[in-house]
């Protein structure tokens, strides 16, 4: 049985901290690095940052209007958001993200999705650039619990976890039944979200199935 977690009122503090940390990491990024392919298929580092700007500025009503305009297609809606917020100069996009760091607006989605956005997309950017960050494991576990229980059709990774038992090594978290996969909450979150990992980041007989 999954251990349910509720980030509660502190969720926005975590989100704001993660946004601020990402701004710091990207402030000195050389111009030629912004086109580095991210872990998010089809997007480079600049695209992912533009998506984070769009996500931070999105309101409930605004999302509904854009989703309808995109023909109820999540991928199209996201692509339109990237195009809207991606400045010609990547540092212009970074300025827009910096200005949105403290926002608390959101699409009509569970609070845990705010954590998924900052943790997964943070790694989408950092890993290809060789940057490292230590994330708050208990909050990463909240994002992981959400992803493991949510269909891939809605941006989660439930189907990837079928027949598997996931256990975090850096915080109290366990969910599912079946072949064991163990790793940090962050590594598990990325794997459940469909991101590539080095095989040494996870262990257990279910690892190959999760990373397939």
Coordinates of N, CA and C in Angstrom, one line a residue:
X1 N 0.8 -1.2 0.0 CA 0.0 0.0 0.0 C 0.9 1.2 0.0
X2 N 0.5 2.2 -0.8 CA 1.3 3.5 -0.9 C 1.1 4.3 0.4
X3 N 2.1 4.9 0.9 CA 2.0 5.8 2.0 C 1.7 7.2 1.5
X4 N 0.5 7.6 1.7 CA 0.0 8.9 1.2 C 0.7 10.1 1.9
X5 N 1.0 11.1 1.1 CA 1.7 12.2 1.6 C 1.0 13.5 1.2
X6 N 1.0 14.5 2.1 CA 0.3 15.7 1.8 C 1.3 16.9 2.0
X7 N 1.8 17.5 1.0 CA 2.8 18.6 1.2 C 2.2 19.8 1.9
X8 N 0.8 19.9 1.9 CA 0.2 20.9 2.7 C 0.5 22.3 2.3
X9 N 0.4 23.2 3.2 CA 0.7 24.6 2.9 C 2.1 24.9 2.5
X10 N 3.0 24.0 2.9 CA 4.4 24.2 2.6 C 4.8 24.0 1.1
X11 N 3.9 23.5 0.3 CA 4.2 23.2 -1.1 C 4.8 24.3 -1.8
X12 N 4.2 25.5 -1.7 CA 4.6 26.7 -2.5 C 6.0 27.1 -2.0
X13 N 6.3 26.9 -0.7 CA 7.7 27.2 -0.3 C 8.7 26.4 -1.0
X14 N 8.4 25.1 -1.2 CA 9.3 24.2 -1.9 C 9.4 24.6 -3.3
X15 N 8.2 24.8 -4.0 CA 8.2 25.2 -5.4 C 9.0 26.5 -5.6
X16 N 8.9 27.5 -4.7 CA 9.6 28.7 -4.9 C 11.1 28.5 -4.7
X17 N 11.4 27.7 -3.7 CA 12.9 27.4 -3.5 C 13.5 26.7 -4.7
X18 N 12.8 25.8 -5.3 CA 13.3 25.1 -6.5 C 13.4 26.0 -7.7
X19 N 12.4 26.9 -7.9 CA 12.5 27.8 -9.0 C 13.7 28.8 -8.8
X20 N 13.9 29.2 -7.6 CA 15.0 30.1 -7.3 C 16.3 29.5 -7.5
X21 N 16.5 28.2 -7.1 CA 17.7 27.4 -7.3 C 18.0 27.2 -8.8
X22 N 17.0 27.0 -9.6 CA 17.2 26.8 -11.0 C 17.6 28.1 -11.7
X23 N 17.0 29.2 -11.3 CA 17.5 30.5 -11.8 C 19.0 30.7 -11.5
X24 N 19.4 30.4 -10.3 CA 20.8 30.6 -9.9 C 21.7 29.7 -10.8
X25 N 21.3 28.4 -11.0 CA 22.1 27.5 -11.8 C 22.2 28.0 -13.3
X26 N 21.2 28.7 -13.8 CA 21.2 29.0 -15.2 C 21.7 30.5 -15.5
X27 N 22.0 31.2 -14.5 CA 22.4 32.6 -14.7 C 23.7 32.8 -15.5
X28 N 24.6 31.8 -15.2 CA 25.9 31.9 -15.9 C 26.0 30.9 -17.0
X29 N 24.9 30.3 -17.5 CA 25.0 29.3 -18.5 C 25.5 30.0 -19.9
X30 N 26.5 29.4 -20.5 CA 27.0 30.0 -21.8 C 25.9 29.9 -22.8
X31 N 26.0 30.8 -23.7 CA 24.9 31.0 -24.8 C 24.8 29.7 -25.6
X32 N 25.9 29.0 -25.9 CA 25.8 27.8 -26.7 C 25.2 26.6 -26.0
X33 N 25.0 26.7 -24.7 CA 24.5 25.5 -24.0 C 23.0 25.5 -23.9
X34 N 22.3 26.6 -24.3 CA 20.9 26.6 -24.2 C 20.2 25.7 -25.2
X35 N 20.9 25.3 -26.2 CA 20.3 24.4 -27.2 C 20.6 23.0 -26.9
X36 N 21.2 22.7 -25.7 CA 21.4 21.3 -25.3 C 20.1 20.5 -25.2
X37 N 20.0 19.3 -25.8 CA 18.8 18.5 -25.7 C 18.6 18.2 -24.3
X38 N 17.3 18.4 -23.8 CA 17.0 18.1 -22.4 C 16.6 16.6 -22.3
X39 N 16.2 16.1 -21.1 CA 15.7 14.8 -21.0 C 14.3 14.7 -21.5
X40 N 13.6 15.8 -21.7 CA 12.2 15.8 -22.1 C 12.3 15.7 -23.7
X41 N 11.8 14.6 -24.2 CA 11.9 14.3 -25.7 C 11.4 15.5 -26.5
X42 N 12.2 15.9 -27.5 CA 11.8 17.0 -28.4 C 12.1 18.4 -27.9
X43 N 12.5 18.5 -26.7 CA 12.7 19.9 -26.1 C 14.2 20.0 -25.8
X44 N 14.7 21.2 -26.1 CA 16.1 21.6 -25.6 C 15.9 22.3 -24.2
X45 N 17.0 22.6 -23.6 CA 17.0 23.3 -22.3 C 16.2 24.5 -22.3
X46 N 16.4 25.3 -23.4 CA 15.6 26.6 -23.5 C 14.1 26.3 -23.5
X47 N 13.7 25.3 -24.3 CA 12.3 24.9 -24.3 C 11.7 24.6 -23.0
X48 N 12.5 23.8 -22.2 CA 12.0 23.3 -20.9 C 11.8 24.5 -20.0
X49 N 12.7 25.5 -20.0 CA 12.6 26.7 -19.2 C 11.4 27.5 -19.6
X50 N 11.1 27.6 -20.9 CA 9.9 28.3 -21.4 C 8.7 27.6 -20.9
X51 N 8.7 26.3 -20.9 CA 7.5 25.5 -20.3 C 7.3 25.9 -18.9
X52 N 8.4 26.0 -18.1 CA 8.3 26.3 -16.7 C 7.8 27.7 -16.5
X53 N 8.1 28.6 -17.4 CA 7.6 30.0 -17.3 C 6.1 29.9 -17.5
X54 N 5.7 29.2 -18.6 CA 4.3 29.1 -18.9 C 3.5 28.4 -17.8
X55 N 4.1 27.4 -17.2 CA 3.4 26.7 -16.1 C 3.3 27.6 -14.9
X56 N 4.3 28.4 -14.6 CA 4.2 29.3 -13.4 C 3.2 30.4 -13.6
X57 N 3.0 30.8 -14.8 CA 2.0 31.9 -15.1 C 0.6 31.4 -15.3
X58 N 0.4 30.1 -15.5 CA -0.9 29.6 -15.8 C -1.9 29.7 -14.7
X59 N -3.1 30.1 -15.0 CA -4.2 30.2 -14.0 C -5.2 29.1 -14.3
X60 N -6.1 28.8 -13.4 CA -7.1 27.8 -13.7 C -7.9 28.1 -14.9
X61 N -8.5 29.3 -14.9 CA -9.3 29.7 -16.0 C -8.5 29.8 -17.3
X62 N -7.3 30.3 -17.2 CA -6.5 30.4 -18.4 C -6.1 29.0 -19.0
X63 N -5.9 28.1 -18.1 CA -5.6 26.7 -18.6 C -6.8 26.1 -19.4
X64 N -8.0 26.3 -18.8 CA -9.2 25.7 -19.4 C -9.3 26.4 -20.8
X65 N -9.2 27.6 -20.9 CA -9.3 28.3 -22.2 C -8.3 27.8 -23.2
X66 N -7.1 27.7 -22.8 CA -6.0 27.2 -23.7 C -6.2 25.8 -24.1
X67 N -6.6 25.0 -23.1 CA -6.8 23.5 -23.4 C -7.9 23.3 -24.4
X68 N -9.0 24.1 -24.3 CA -10.1 24.0 -25.3 C -9.6 24.5 -26.7
X69 N -8.8 25.6 -26.7 CA -8.3 26.1 -27.9 C -7.3 25.1 -28.6
X70 N -6.7 24.3 -27.8 CA -5.7 23.3 -28.3 C -6.4 22.0 -28.7
X71 N -7.7 22.0 -28.7 CA -8.5 20.8 -29.1 C -8.4 19.7 -28.0
X72 N -8.2 20.1 -26.8 CA -8.1 19.1 -25.7 C -6.9 18.2 -25.8
X73 N -5.9 18.7 -26.4 CA -4.6 17.9 -26.6 C -3.5 18.5 -25.7
X74 N -3.1 17.7 -24.7 CA -2.1 18.2 -23.7 C -0.8 18.6 -24.4
X75 N -0.4 17.7 -25.3 CA 0.9 18.0 -26.0 C 0.9 19.3 -26.8
X76 N -0.2 19.5 -27.5 CA -0.4 20.7 -28.3 C -0.5 21.9 -27.4
X77 N -1.2 21.8 -26.3 CA -1.3 22.9 -25.4 C 0.1 23.3 -24.8
X78 N 0.9 22.3 -24.4 CA 2.2 22.5 -23.9 C 3.1 23.2 -25.0
X79 N 3.0 22.7 -26.2 CA 3.8 23.2 -27.3 C 3.5 24.7 -27.5
X80 N 2.2 25.0 -27.5 CA 1.8 26.4 -27.7 C 2.3 27.3 -26.5
X81 N 2.3 26.7 -25.3 CA 2.8 27.5 -24.2 C 4.3 27.8 -24.3
X82 N 5.1 26.8 -24.8 CA 6.5 27.0 -25.0 C 6.7 28.1 -26.1
X83 N 6.0 28.0 -27.2 CA 6.2 29.0 -28.2 C 5.8 30.4 -27.7
X84 N 4.8 30.5 -26.8 CA 4.4 31.7 -26.3 C 5.5 32.4 -25.4
X85 N 6.1 31.5 -24.6 CA 7.0 32.1 -23.5 C 8.5 32.0 -23.9
X86 N 8.8 31.4 -25.0 CA 10.2 31.2 -25.4 C 10.7 32.5 -26.1
X87 N 11.5 33.3 -25.4 CA 12.0 34.5 -25.9 C 13.1 34.2 -26.9
X88 N 13.4 35.1 -27.8 CA 14.5 34.9 -28.8 C 15.8 34.7 -28.1
X89 N 16.1 35.5 -27.1 CA 17.3 35.4 -26.3 C 16.9 34.6 -25.0
X90 N 17.6 33.5 -24.8 CA 17.3 32.6 -23.7 C 17.3 33.4 -22.3
X91 N 18.2 34.4 -22.2 CA 18.2 35.1 -21.0 C 17.0 36.0 -20.8
X92 N 16.3 36.3 -21.8 CA 15.0 36.9 -21.7 C 14.0 35.9 -21.1
X93 N 14.1 34.7 -21.5 CA 13.2 33.7 -20.9 C 13.5 33.5 -19.5
X94 N 14.8 33.5 -19.1 CA 15.3 33.4 -17.7 C 14.8 34.6 -16.9
X95 N 14.8 35.8 -17.5 CA 14.2 36.9 -16.8 C 12.7 36.8 -16.5
X96 N 12.0 36.2 -17.5 CA 10.6 36.0 -17.3 C 10.4 34.9 -16.2
X97 N 11.2 33.9 -16.1 CA 11.1 32.9 -15.1 C 11.4 33.5 -13.7
X98 N 12.4 34.3 -13.7 CA 12.8 35.0 -12.4 C 11.6 35.8 -11.9
X99 N 11.0 36.5 -12.8 CA 9.8 37.3 -12.4 C 8.6 36.5 -11.9
X100 N 8.6 35.2 -12.3 CA 7.4 34.4 -12.0 C 7.8 33.4 -10.8
X101 N 8.9 33.5 -10.2 CA 9.4 32.6 -9.2 C 8.4 32.5 -8.0
X102 N 7.8 33.6 -7.6 CA 7.0 33.6 -6.4 C 5.5 33.4 -6.7
X103 N 5.1 33.2 -7.9 CA 3.7 33.0 -8.2 C 3.2 31.8 -7.6
X104 N 1.9 31.8 -7.3 CA 1.2 30.6 -6.7 C 0.0 30.3 -7.5
X105 N -0.1 30.7 -8.8 CA -1.1 30.3 -9.7 C -0.9 28.9 -10.2
X106 N -1.9 28.2 -10.7 CA -1.8 26.8 -11.1 C -2.9 26.4 -12.0
X107 N -2.6 25.5 -12.9 CA -3.7 24.8 -13.6 C -4.6 24.1 -12.7
X108 N -5.8 23.7 -13.0 CA -6.7 22.9 -12.1 C -6.2 21.5 -12.0
X109 N -5.2 21.3 -11.2 CA -4.6 20.0 -11.0 C -4.2 19.8 -9.5
X110 N -4.0 18.6 -9.0 CA -3.6 18.3 -7.7 C -2.4 19.1 -7.3
X111 N -2.2 19.5 -6.0 CA -1.0 20.2 -5.6 C 0.3 19.4 -5.9
X112 N 0.3 18.1 -5.9 CA 1.5 17.4 -6.1 C 2.1 17.6 -7.5
X113 N 1.2 18.0 -8.4 CA 1.7 18.3 -9.8 C 2.7 19.4 -9.8
X114 N 2.6 20.4 -8.9 CA 3.5 21.5 -8.8 C 4.9 21.0 -8.4
X115 N 5.0 20.0 -7.6 CA 6.2 19.3 -7.2 C 6.8 18.6 -8.4
X116 N 6.0 17.8 -9.1 CA 6.4 17.1 -10.3 C 7.1 18.0 -11.3
X117 N 6.4 19.2 -11.5 CA 7.0 20.1 -12.5 C 8.4 20.6 -12.1
X118 N 8.6 21.0 -10.9 CA 9.9 21.6 -10.5 C 11.0 20.5 -10.4
X119 N 10.6 19.4 -9.9 CA 11.6 18.3 -9.7 C 12.0 17.7 -11.1
X120 N 11.0 17.2 -11.8 CA 11.3 16.5 -13.0 C 11.9 17.4 -14.1
X121 N 11.3 18.6 -14.3 CA 11.8 19.5 -15.3 C 13.2 20.1 -14.8
X122 N 13.3 20.2 -13.5 CA 14.6 20.7 -13.0 C 15.7 19.7 -13.5
X123 N 15.5 18.4 -13.4 CA 16.4 17.4 -13.8 C 16.5 17.3 -15.3
X124 N 15.4 17.6 -16.0 CA 15.4 17.6 -17.5 C 16.5 18.6 -18.0
X125 N 16.6 19.7 -17.2 CA 17.6 20.7 -17.6 C 19.0 20.4 -17.0
X126 N 19.0 20.1 -15.7 CA 20.3 20.0 -15.1 C 21.2 18.8 -15.6
X127 N 20.6 17.6 -15.7 CA 21.4 16.5 -16.0 C 22.2 16.6 -17.3
X128 N 21.5 17.0 -18.4 CA 22.3 17.2 -19.7 C 23.4 18.2 -19.6
X129 N 23.2 19.2 -18.7 CA 24.2 20.2 -18.5 C 25.3 19.9 -17.5
X130 N 25.2 18.7 -16.9 CA 26.2 18.3 -15.9 C 26.0 19.0 -14.6
X131 N 24.8 19.5 -14.3 CA 24.6 20.2 -13.0 C 23.9 19.3 -12.0
X132 N 24.2 19.4 -10.8 CA 23.6 18.6 -9.8 C 22.9 19.4 -8.7
X133 N 21.8 18.8 -8.2 CA 21.1 19.4 -7.1 C 20.6 18.3 -6.1
X134 N 20.6 18.6 -4.8 CA 20.1 17.7 -3.8 C 18.7 18.2 -3.5
X135 N 17.7 17.4 -3.9 CA 16.3 17.8 -3.7 C 15.8 17.3 -2.3
X136 N 14.8 17.9 -1.7 CA 14.2 17.5 -0.5 C 13.4 16.2 -0.7
X137 N 14.0 15.1 -0.1 CA 13.5 13.7 -0.5 C 12.0 13.5 -0.1
X138 N 11.6 14.1 1.0 CA 10.2 13.8 1.4 C 9.2 14.4 0.4
X139 N 9.6 15.6 -0.1 CA 8.7 16.2 -1.1 C 8.8 15.6 -2.4
X140 N 10.0 15.1 -2.8 CA 10.1 14.3 -4.0 C 9.3 13.0 -3.9
X141 N 9.2 12.4 -2.7 CA 8.3 11.3 -2.5 C 6.9 11.6 -2.8
X142 N 6.4 12.8 -2.4 CA 5.1 13.2 -2.7 C 4.8 13.3 -4.2
X143 N 5.8 13.8 -4.9 CA 5.6 13.8 -6.4 C 5.6 12.4 -6.9
X144 N 6.5 11.6 -6.4 CA 6.6 10.2 -6.9 C 5.3 9.4 -6.6
X145 N 4.7 9.6 -5.4 CA 3.4 8.9 -5.1 C 2.3 9.3 -6.1
X146 N 2.3 10.6 -6.5 CA 1.4 11.1 -7.5 C 1.6 10.5 -8.8
X147 N 2.8 10.5 -9.3 CA 3.2 10.0 -10.6 C 2.9 8.5 -10.7
X148 N 3.2 7.7 -9.6 CA 2.9 6.3 -9.6 C 1.5 5.9 -9.6
X149 N 0.6 6.8 -9.2 CA -0.8 6.6 -9.2 C -1.6 7.2 -10.3
X150 N -0.9 7.9 -11.2 CA -1.6 8.6 -12.3 C -1.2 8.1 -13.6
X151 N -2.3 7.9 -14.5 CA -2.1 7.4 -15.8 C -1.1 8.2 -16.7
X152 N -0.4 7.5 -17.5 CA 0.5 8.2 -18.5 C -0.3 9.2 -19.4
X153 N -1.6 8.9 -19.6 CA -2.4 9.8 -20.4 C -2.6 11.1 -19.8
X154 N -2.4 11.2 -18.5 CA -2.6 12.5 -17.7 C -1.2 13.0 -17.3
X155 N -0.1 12.4 -17.8 CA 1.2 12.9 -17.5 C 1.9 12.2 -16.4
X156 N 1.3 11.1 -15.9 CA 1.9 10.3 -14.8 C 2.7 9.1 -15.4
X157 N 2.8 8.1 -14.6 CA 3.6 6.9 -15.0 C 3.0 5.6 -14.4
X158 N 1.8 5.6 -14.1 CA 1.2 4.4 -13.5 C 1.4 3.1 -14.2
X159 N 1.3 3.2 -15.5 CA 1.5 2.0 -16.4 C 2.9 1.4 -16.3
X160 N 3.9 2.3 -16.1 CA 5.3 1.9 -16.0 C 5.5 1.1 -14.7
X161 N 4.7 1.3 -13.7 CA 4.9 0.6 -12.4 C 4.2 -0.6 -12.1
X162 N 3.4 -1.1 -13.1 CA 2.6 -2.3 -13.0 C 3.5 -3.5 -12.7
X163 N 3.1 -4.3 -11.7 CA 3.9 -5.5 -11.4 C 5.2 -5.2 -10.6
X164 N 5.3 -3.9 -10.1 CA 6.6 -3.6 -9.5 C 6.3 -3.0 -8.1
X165 N 7.3 -3.2 -7.2 CA 7.3 -2.6 -5.9 C 8.5 -1.6 -5.9
X166 N 8.1 -0.3 -5.6 CA 9.1 0.8 -5.6 C 9.4 1.2 -4.1
X167 N 10.7 1.2 -3.8 CA 11.1 1.6 -2.4 C 12.2 2.7 -2.5
X168 N 12.0 3.8 -1.8 CA 13.0 4.8 -1.8 C 14.1 4.5 -0.8
X169 N 15.3 4.8 -1.0 CA 16.4 4.6 -0.1 C 16.8 5.8 0.7
X170 N 16.2 6.9 0.4 CA 16.6 8.2 1.1 C 15.5 8.8 1.9
X171 N 14.3 8.2 1.9 CA 13.1 8.7 2.7 C 12.2 7.5 2.8
X172 N 11.2 7.7 3.7 CA 10.2 6.6 3.9 C 9.2 6.6 2.8
X173 N 9.3 5.7 1.9 CA 8.4 5.6 0.8 C 8.4 4.2 0.2
X174 N 7.2 3.7 0.0 CA 7.0 2.4 -0.7 C 5.7 2.3 -1.3
X175 N 5.6 1.7 -2.5 CA 4.3 1.6 -3.2 C 4.4 0.4 -4.1
X176 N 3.2 -0.2 -4.4 CA 3.1 -1.3 -5.3 C 3.5 -2.7 -4.8
X177 N 3.3 -3.6 -5.6 CA 3.6 -5.0 -5.3 C 4.1 -5.7 -6.5
X178 N 5.2 -6.5 -6.3 CA 5.8 -7.2 -7.4 C 7.3 -7.2 -7.3
X179 N 8.0 -7.2 -8.4 CA 9.4 -7.1 -8.4 C 9.9 -5.8 -7.8
X180 N 10.9 -5.9 -7.0 CA 11.4 -4.8 -6.2 C 12.3 -3.9 -7.1
X181 N 12.1 -2.6 -7.0 CA 13.0 -1.6 -7.5 C 13.3 -0.6 -6.4
X182 N 14.6 -0.4 -6.1 CA 15.0 0.5 -5.1 C 16.0 1.6 -5.6
X183 N 15.8 2.8 -5.1 CA 16.7 3.9 -5.5 C 16.3 5.1 -4.7
X184 N 17.0 6.2 -4.9 CA 16.6 7.5 -4.3 C 15.2 7.9 -4.8
X185 N 14.5 8.7 -4.1 CA 13.1 9.1 -4.5 C 13.3 9.9 -5.8
X186 N 14.3 10.6 -6.0 CA 14.5 11.4 -7.2 C 14.7 10.5 -8.4
X187 N 15.5 9.5 -8.3 CA 15.8 8.5 -9.4 C 14.5 7.8 -9.7
X188 N 13.8 7.4 -8.7 CA 12.5 6.7 -9.0 C 11.5 7.6 -9.7
X189 N 11.4 8.8 -9.2 CA 10.5 9.8 -9.9 C 10.8 10.0 -11.3
X190 N 12.1 10.1 -11.7 CA 12.5 10.3 -13.1 C 12.1 9.0 -13.9
X191 N 12.4 7.9 -13.3 CA 12.1 6.6 -14.0 C 10.6 6.5 -14.3
X192 N 9.8 6.7 -13.3 CA 8.4 6.6 -13.4 C 7.9 7.6 -14.4
X193 N 8.5 8.8 -14.5 CA 8.2 9.8 -15.4 C 8.7 9.6 -16.8
X194 N 9.4 8.5 -17.0 CA 9.8 8.1 -18.4 C 11.1 8.7 -18.8
X195 N 11.9 9.2 -17.8 CA 13.2 9.8 -18.1 C 14.3 8.7 -18.1
X196 N 15.4 8.8 -18.9 CA 16.5 7.8 -18.9 C 17.3 8.0 -17.7
X197 N 17.8 6.9 -17.1 CA 18.7 6.9 -16.0 C 19.9 6.0 -16.3
X198 N 21.0 6.3 -15.5 CA 22.1 5.3 -15.5 C 21.6 4.1 -14.7
X199 N 22.0 2.9 -15.2 CA 21.5 1.7 -14.5 C 21.9 1.6 -13.1
X200 N 23.0 2.2 -12.7 CA 23.5 2.1 -11.3 C 22.6 2.9 -10.3
X201 N 21.8 3.8 -10.8 CA 20.9 4.6 -10.0 C 19.8 3.8 -9.3
X202 N 19.4 2.7 -9.9 CA 18.4 1.8 -9.4 C 18.9 0.4 -9.2
X203 N 18.3 -0.3 -8.3 CA 18.7 -1.7 -8.0 C 17.4 -2.5 -7.8
X204 N 17.6 -3.8 -8.0 CA 16.5 -4.8 -7.8 C 16.0 -5.4 -9.0
X205 N 15.4 -6.6 -8.9 CA 15.0 -7.4 -10.1 C 14.0 -6.7 -11.0
X206 N 13.3 -5.6 -10.6 CA 12.4 -4.9 -11.4 C 12.9 -3.8 -12.2
X207 N 14.2 -3.5 -12.0 CA 14.8 -2.3 -12.6 C 14.7 -2.3 -14.1
X208 N 15.0 -3.4 -14.8 CA 15.0 -3.4 -16.2 C 13.6 -3.1 -16.7
X209 N 12.6 -3.7 -16.1 CA 11.2 -3.4 -16.5 C 10.8 -2.0 -16.4
X210 N 11.2 -1.3 -15.3 CA 10.9 0.1 -15.1 C 11.6 1.0 -16.1
X211 N 12.8 0.6 -16.5 CA 13.5 1.5 -17.4 C 13.3 1.1 -18.9
X212 N 12.5 0.1 -19.1 CA 12.3 -0.4 -20.5 C 11.6 0.7 -21.3

